[in-house]
Amino acid sequence: MAQPNLIRETQGPECCTIIGRRILHYSSLPSTNRAAFEEAESGNPEGLVIVADEQTEGRGRRGREWFSPGGKGLYFSILLRPRCRKENFSLLPLVAGTGVANGLEKLGVKDIGVKWPNDVEISGRKVAGVLVESRKIAGGMFAVAGVGVNVANREFPPELGDRPTSLLLATGIEYSNDEVLSLLLGEIERYYSDLCLGRNEQLVSELRRLDVLRGKQVTVSMGAEVTGTAAGIDMTGGLILETPDGQRHVVSSGEVEMVGPVSAEE
Ligand code: BTN
């Protein structure tokens, strides 16, 4: 379902065999996630990537808006049709978040962290976010992994406070969107291929290395709000929460994505 403002069609880096087999670049879209959803429903194969220079209705997690001004950020969505075991579906947001974090490290950016499940930070400020949306279909499911990276922003709307940063603000370097996209797709594909083969050891070990919540007080909504100390990531990629009564809970990203986590830091 090509939109009128399609500007070019490219392919991802050579290392990618699934993701980026076809990349459609648009000048403007309401939301790349929405466009990728439409492409999925029209039967497009997995690996399709939709990129927009700006989004007029960019979506964030928990019903928030994603600030998506033209020429300042990288906004893209990947269509996935995972054939992995069902229990691994909830790892998709972690695959995308960790891939983004590793891709930014490959660019040379220092002090990158992941605020579980998938906010990517530089020195404690959010530089990128991931929104995975999925739908069950006959015989399986499809998912759209949407990624927003603040690349060249010099300022943000005051209502966002001092939480966001951009690659430009954090490093002083003006990166090109194409260079960033290529590195991020390569890293996301690495973890996605592992997931499809039922392997998540590398993903979990990277999440543990990048985990910025460890040792901090967090509040998570699991039906009721539960406050405790973030005590690391378990082997399934879940957040371990130690509550004051000495109990350990494991919160899965799937669970949190559905109910909406609230961390004490926000
Ligand atoms: C978050 O709230 O942290 C997630 C933000 C995800 C934003 C990206 S931008 C590309 C894609 N299209 C959307 O509408 N949202 C995601």
CSV table of C-alpha atoms and ligand atoms in Angstrom, one decimal:
chain,number,residue,atom,x,y,z
A,1,MET,CA,0.0,0.0,0.0
A,2,ALA,CA,2.5,2.6,-1.2
A,3,GLN,CA,1.8,6.1,0.0
A,4,PRO,CA,2.2,9.1,-2.4
A,5,ASN,CA,5.3,10.5,-0.6
A,6,LEU,CA,7.5,7.4,-1.1
A,7,ILE,CA,11.0,8.9,-1.9
A,8,ARG,CA,13.2,5.8,-2.4
A,9,GLU,CA,13.5,2.1,-2.0
A,10,THR,CA,16.8,0.6,-0.8
A,11,GLN,CA,18.1,-2.5,0.9
A,12,GLY,CA,19.7,-3.1,4.3
A,13,PRO,CA,23.4,-3.9,5.0
A,14,GLU,CA,24.9,-7.1,3.4
A,15,CYS,CA,25.0,-8.8,6.8
A,16,CYS,CA,21.2,-8.8,6.9
A,17,THR,CA,19.5,-11.7,5.3
A,18,ILE,CA,16.0,-11.1,6.8
A,19,ILE,CA,15.7,-7.5,8.0
A,20,GLY,CA,15.9,-4.8,5.4
A,21,ARG,CA,15.5,-7.0,2.3
A,22,ARG,CA,13.3,-4.1,1.2
A,23,ILE,CA,13.4,-0.6,2.8
A,24,LEU,CA,10.8,2.0,1.8
A,25,HIS,CA,11.8,5.6,2.7
A,26,TYR,CA,9.0,8.2,3.0
A,27,SER,CA,9.2,11.9,3.4
A,28,SER,CA,6.4,12.0,5.9
A,29,LEU,CA,4.0,9.5,7.4
A,30,PRO,CA,1.5,9.6,10.3
A,31,SER,CA,3.4,6.7,11.9
A,32,THR,CA,5.8,4.1,10.5
A,33,ASN,CA,4.3,1.5,12.8
A,34,ARG,CA,0.9,2.1,11.4
A,35,ALA,CA,2.2,1.9,7.8
A,36,ALA,CA,4.1,-1.3,8.6
A,37,PHE,CA,0.9,-2.8,10.1
A,38,GLU,CA,-0.9,-2.0,6.9
A,39,GLU,CA,1.8,-3.6,4.8
A,40,ALA,CA,1.6,-6.7,7.1
A,41,GLU,CA,-2.1,-6.9,6.6
A,42,SER,CA,-1.6,-6.7,2.9
A,43,GLY,CA,0.5,-9.9,3.1
A,44,ASN,CA,4.0,-8.4,2.8
A,45,PRO,CA,6.9,-10.7,3.8
A,46,GLU,CA,8.9,-10.2,7.0
A,47,GLY,CA,11.9,-8.0,6.9
A,48,LEU,CA,10.2,-5.0,5.2
A,49,VAL,CA,11.4,-1.8,6.8
A,50,ILE,CA,9.4,1.5,6.6
A,51,VAL,CA,11.4,4.7,7.3
A,52,ALA,CA,10.0,8.2,7.5
A,53,ASP,CA,11.8,11.6,7.7
A,54,GLU,CA,9.0,12.8,9.9
A,55,GLN,CA,5.9,11.4,11.6
A,56,THR,CA,2.8,13.5,12.2
A,57,GLU,CA,1.3,11.0,14.7
A,58,GLY,CA,4.4,9.1,16.0
A,59,ARG,CA,3.3,6.6,18.7
A,60,GLY,CA,5.2,5.9,21.9
A,61,ARG,CA,4.6,3.3,24.5
A,62,ARG,CA,1.6,3.5,26.9
A,63,GLY,CA,-0.4,5.6,24.4
A,64,ARG,CA,2.2,8.4,24.4
A,65,GLU,CA,3.2,10.5,21.4
A,66,TRP,CA,6.7,10.1,20.0
A,67,PHE,CA,8.2,13.5,19.2
A,68,SER,CA,9.1,13.1,15.5
A,69,PRO,CA,10.1,16.4,13.9
A,70,GLY,CA,11.4,16.3,10.3
A,71,GLY,CA,15.2,16.0,9.8
A,72,LYS,CA,16.0,15.5,13.5
A,73,GLY,CA,15.4,11.8,14.1
A,74,LEU,CA,15.4,8.4,12.7
A,75,TYR,CA,11.9,6.8,12.7
A,76,PHE,CA,11.6,3.2,11.3
A,77,SER,CA,9.5,0.1,11.7
A,78,ILE,CA,10.4,-3.5,10.9
A,79,LEU,CA,7.8,-6.1,9.9
A,80,LEU,CA,8.5,-9.4,11.5
A,81,ARG,CA,6.7,-12.8,11.2
A,82,PRO,CA,8.4,-14.8,13.9
A,83,ARG,CA,8.2,-18.5,13.7
A,84,CYS,CA,9.9,-18.9,17.1
A,85,ARG,CA,8.3,-20.6,20.1
A,86,LYS,CA,5.4,-18.6,21.5
A,87,GLU,CA,7.1,-17.9,24.8
A,88,ASN,CA,9.9,-16.1,22.9
A,89,PHE,CA,7.5,-13.5,21.4
A,90,SER,CA,7.7,-11.4,24.5
A,91,LEU,CA,11.5,-11.1,23.9
A,92,LEU,CA,10.9,-9.1,20.7
A,93,PRO,CA,11.0,-5.7,22.5
A,94,LEU,CA,14.3,-6.7,24.2
A,95,VAL,CA,15.7,-7.9,20.8
A,96,ALA,CA,15.0,-4.5,19.3
A,97,GLY,CA,16.2,-2.4,22.3
A,98,THR,CA,19.4,-4.4,22.8
A,99,GLY,CA,20.1,-4.2,19.0
A,100,VAL,CA,19.7,-0.5,19.0
A,101,ALA,CA,22.0,-0.1,22.0
A,102,ASN,CA,24.7,-2.3,20.4
A,103,GLY,CA,24.3,-0.4,17.1
A,104,LEU,CA,24.9,2.9,18.8
A,105,GLU,CA,27.9,1.5,20.6
A,106,LYS,CA,29.2,0.4,17.1
A,107,LEU,CA,28.9,4.0,16.0
A,108,GLY,CA,31.3,4.8,18.8
A,109,VAL,CA,28.8,6.3,21.3
A,110,LYS,CA,29.9,5.9,24.9
A,111,ASP,CA,28.0,5.3,28.2
A,112,ILE,CA,25.0,3.5,26.5
A,113,GLY,CA,22.5,1.8,28.8
A,114,VAL,CA,19.2,0.0,28.5
A,115,LYS,CA,16.4,0.9,30.9
A,116,TRP,CA,14.5,-2.4,30.9
A,117,PRO,CA,12.7,-3.4,28.8
A,118,ASN,CA,13.8,-1.2,25.9
A,119,ASP,CA,14.6,2.5,26.5
A,120,VAL,CA,18.0,3.2,25.2
A,121,GLU,CA,20.0,5.8,27.2
A,122,ILE,CA,23.2,7.8,27.0
A,123,SER,CA,24.5,8.8,30.4
A,124,GLY,CA,21.0,8.4,31.9
A,125,ARG,CA,19.1,10.2,29.2
A,126,LYS,CA,16.8,8.6,26.7
A,127,VAL,CA,18.1,8.7,23.2
A,128,ALA,CA,15.9,6.0,21.6
A,129,GLY,CA,12.7,4.1,22.3
A,130,VAL,CA,11.1,0.9,20.9
A,131,LEU,CA,7.4,0.1,20.4
A,132,VAL,CA,6.5,-3.4,19.4
A,133,GLU,CA,3.0,-4.0,18.4
A,134,SER,CA,1.7,-7.4,17.3
A,135,ARG,CA,-1.4,-9.1,16.0
A,136,LYS,CA,-2.5,-12.8,16.0
A,137,ILE,CA,-3.4,-14.1,12.6
A,138,ALA,CA,-4.4,-17.5,11.3
A,139,GLY,CA,-1.5,-19.8,11.9
A,140,GLY,CA,0.7,-17.4,13.8
A,141,MET,CA,1.3,-13.7,14.4
A,142,PHE,CA,3.1,-10.8,13.0
A,143,ALA,CA,4.8,-8.0,14.9
A,144,VAL,CA,6.0,-4.5,14.0
A,145,ALA,CA,9.0,-3.3,15.8
A,146,GLY,CA,9.1,0.5,15.7
A,147,VAL,CA,12.3,2.4,16.7
A,148,GLY,CA,12.7,6.1,17.2
A,149,VAL,CA,16.2,7.5,17.7
A,150,ASN,CA,16.8,11.2,18.5
A,151,VAL,CA,19.7,11.9,16.1
A,152,ALA,CA,20.2,15.6,15.5
A,153,ASN,CA,17.8,17.3,18.0
A,154,ARG,CA,19.3,20.4,19.7
A,155,GLU,CA,16.2,20.8,21.9
A,156,PHE,CA,13.0,19.1,22.9
A,157,PRO,CA,9.5,20.3,23.9
A,158,PRO,CA,9.6,21.6,27.6
A,159,GLU,CA,7.0,19.0,28.6
A,160,LEU,CA,9.6,16.2,28.0
A,161,GLY,CA,11.7,17.8,30.8
A,162,ASP,CA,15.4,16.8,30.9
A,163,ARG,CA,14.8,13.1,30.2
A,164,PRO,CA,15.6,13.1,26.4
A,165,THR,CA,18.9,13.6,24.6
A,166,SER,CA,20.1,13.1,21.1
A,167,LEU,CA,23.2,11.7,19.5
A,168,LEU,CA,24.2,15.3,18.5
A,169,LEU,CA,23.7,16.6,22.1
A,170,ALA,CA,25.5,13.7,23.7
A,171,THR,CA,28.4,13.4,21.3
A,172,GLY,CA,28.6,16.7,19.4
A,173,ILE,CA,28.6,14.6,16.2
A,174,GLU,CA,26.1,14.9,13.3
A,175,TYR,CA,25.4,11.3,12.3
A,176,SER,CA,23.6,10.5,9.1
A,177,ASN,CA,20.3,8.6,9.4
A,178,ASP,CA,21.4,6.1,6.8
A,179,GLU,CA,24.5,5.2,8.7
A,180,VAL,CA,22.7,4.8,12.0
A,181,LEU,CA,19.9,2.8,10.3
A,182,SER,CA,22.3,0.4,8.7
A,183,LEU,CA,24.1,-0.4,12.0
A,184,LEU,CA,20.9,-0.8,14.0
A,185,LEU,CA,19.4,-3.1,11.4
A,186,GLY,CA,22.5,-5.3,11.5
A,187,GLU,CA,22.5,-5.6,15.3
A,188,ILE,CA,18.7,-6.2,15.5
A,189,GLU,CA,18.9,-8.9,12.9
A,190,ARG,CA,21.7,-10.7,14.9
A,191,TYR,CA,19.5,-11.0,18.0
A,192,TYR,CA,16.4,-11.8,15.9
A,193,SER,CA,18.1,-14.6,14.1
A,194,ASP,CA,19.2,-16.1,17.5
A,195,LEU,CA,15.6,-15.8,18.8
A,196,CYS,CA,14.3,-17.6,15.8
A,197,LEU,CA,16.7,-20.4,16.5
A,198,GLY,CA,15.6,-20.5,20.2
A,199,ARG,CA,18.8,-18.9,21.5
A,200,ASN,CA,18.7,-16.0,23.9
A,201,GLU,CA,21.9,-16.3,25.9
A,202,GLN,CA,23.7,-13.6,24.0
A,203,LEU,CA,20.7,-11.3,24.3
A,204,VAL,CA,20.4,-11.8,28.1
A,205,SER,CA,24.1,-11.4,28.7
A,206,GLU,CA,24.1,-8.1,26.8
A,207,LEU,CA,21.0,-6.9,28.6
A,208,ARG,CA,22.7,-7.6,31.9
A,209,ARG,CA,25.7,-5.6,30.8
A,210,LEU,CA,23.6,-2.7,29.7
A,211,ASP,CA,21.0,-2.8,32.6
A,212,VAL,CA,20.8,0.7,34.2
A,213,LEU,CA,18.0,-0.3,36.6
A,214,ARG,CA,20.0,-2.8,38.7
A,215,GLY,CA,20.0,-1.8,42.3
A,216,LYS,CA,17.4,0.9,41.8
A,217,GLN,CA,14.0,1.3,43.3
A,218,VAL,CA,11.3,0.8,40.7
A,219,THR,CA,7.5,0.5,40.6
A,220,VAL,CA,6.0,-1.9,38.1
A,221,SER,CA,2.3,-2.2,37.3
A,222,MET,CA,1.4,-5.9,37.4
A,223,GLY,CA,-2.3,-5.6,37.8
A,224,ALA,CA,-1.5,-3.8,41.1
A,225,GLU,CA,1.5,-1.5,41.4
A,226,VAL,CA,4.5,-3.3,43.0
A,227,THR,CA,7.5,-1.4,44.3
A,228,GLY,CA,10.8,-3.0,44.9
A,229,THR,CA,14.5,-3.1,44.0
A,230,ALA,CA,15.5,-4.1,40.4
A,231,ALA,CA,17.8,-7.1,40.9
A,232,GLY,CA,18.9,-7.9,37.4
A,233,ILE,CA,17.6,-9.8,34.4
A,234,ASP,CA,16.7,-13.5,34.5
A,235,MET,CA,17.5,-16.1,31.8
A,236,THR,CA,14.2,-15.4,30.1
A,237,GLY,CA,14.9,-11.6,29.8
A,238,GLY,CA,12.5,-10.8,32.6
A,239,LEU,CA,13.2,-8.1,35.2
A,240,ILE,CA,13.8,-9.5,38.7
A,241,LEU,CA,12.1,-7.4,41.3
A,242,GLU,CA,12.9,-7.9,45.0
A,243,THR,CA,10.0,-6.6,47.2
A,244,PRO,CA,10.5,-5.4,50.8
A,245,ASP,CA,8.9,-8.7,52.1
A,246,GLY,CA,11.9,-10.5,50.6
A,247,GLN,CA,10.1,-12.0,47.7
A,248,ARG,CA,11.5,-12.1,44.2
A,249,HIS,CA,9.2,-11.5,41.3
A,250,VAL,CA,10.1,-11.9,37.6
A,251,VAL,CA,8.3,-9.4,35.4
A,252,SER,CA,8.2,-10.3,31.7
A,253,SER,CA,8.5,-7.6,29.1
A,254,GLY,CA,5.4,-9.0,27.5
A,255,GLU,CA,3.5,-8.5,30.7
A,256,VAL,CA,4.7,-5.0,31.2
A,257,GLU,CA,4.2,-4.0,27.7
A,258,MET,CA,0.5,-4.9,28.0
A,259,VAL,CA,-0.2,-3.4,31.4
A,260,GLY,CA,2.3,-0.5,31.3
A,261,PRO,CA,5.2,-0.3,33.7
A,262,VAL,CA,5.9,2.7,35.8
A,263,SER,CA,9.4,3.2,36.9
A,264,ALA,CA,10.3,5.3,39.9
A,265,GLU,CA,12.5,7.4,37.7
A,266,GLU,CA,9.9,8.8,35.4
B,1,BTN,C1,8.7,4.8,23.4
B,1,BTN,O1,7.7,5.3,23.9
B,1,BTN,O2,9.8,4.8,24.0
B,1,BTN,C2,8.6,4.1,22.1
B,1,BTN,C3,8.8,5.0,21.0
B,1,BTN,C4,8.8,4.4,19.6
B,1,BTN,C5,8.8,5.4,18.5
B,1,BTN,C6,8.9,4.8,17.2
B,1,BTN,S1,9.3,6.0,15.9
B,1,BTN,C7,9.0,4.8,14.7
B,1,BTN,C8,7.9,4.0,15.1
B,1,BTN,N1,6.6,4.6,14.6
B,1,BTN,C9,5.9,5.0,15.6
B,1,BTN,O3,4.7,5.5,15.5
B,1,BTN,N2,6.5,4.7,16.8
B,1,BTN,C10,7.7,4.0,16.6
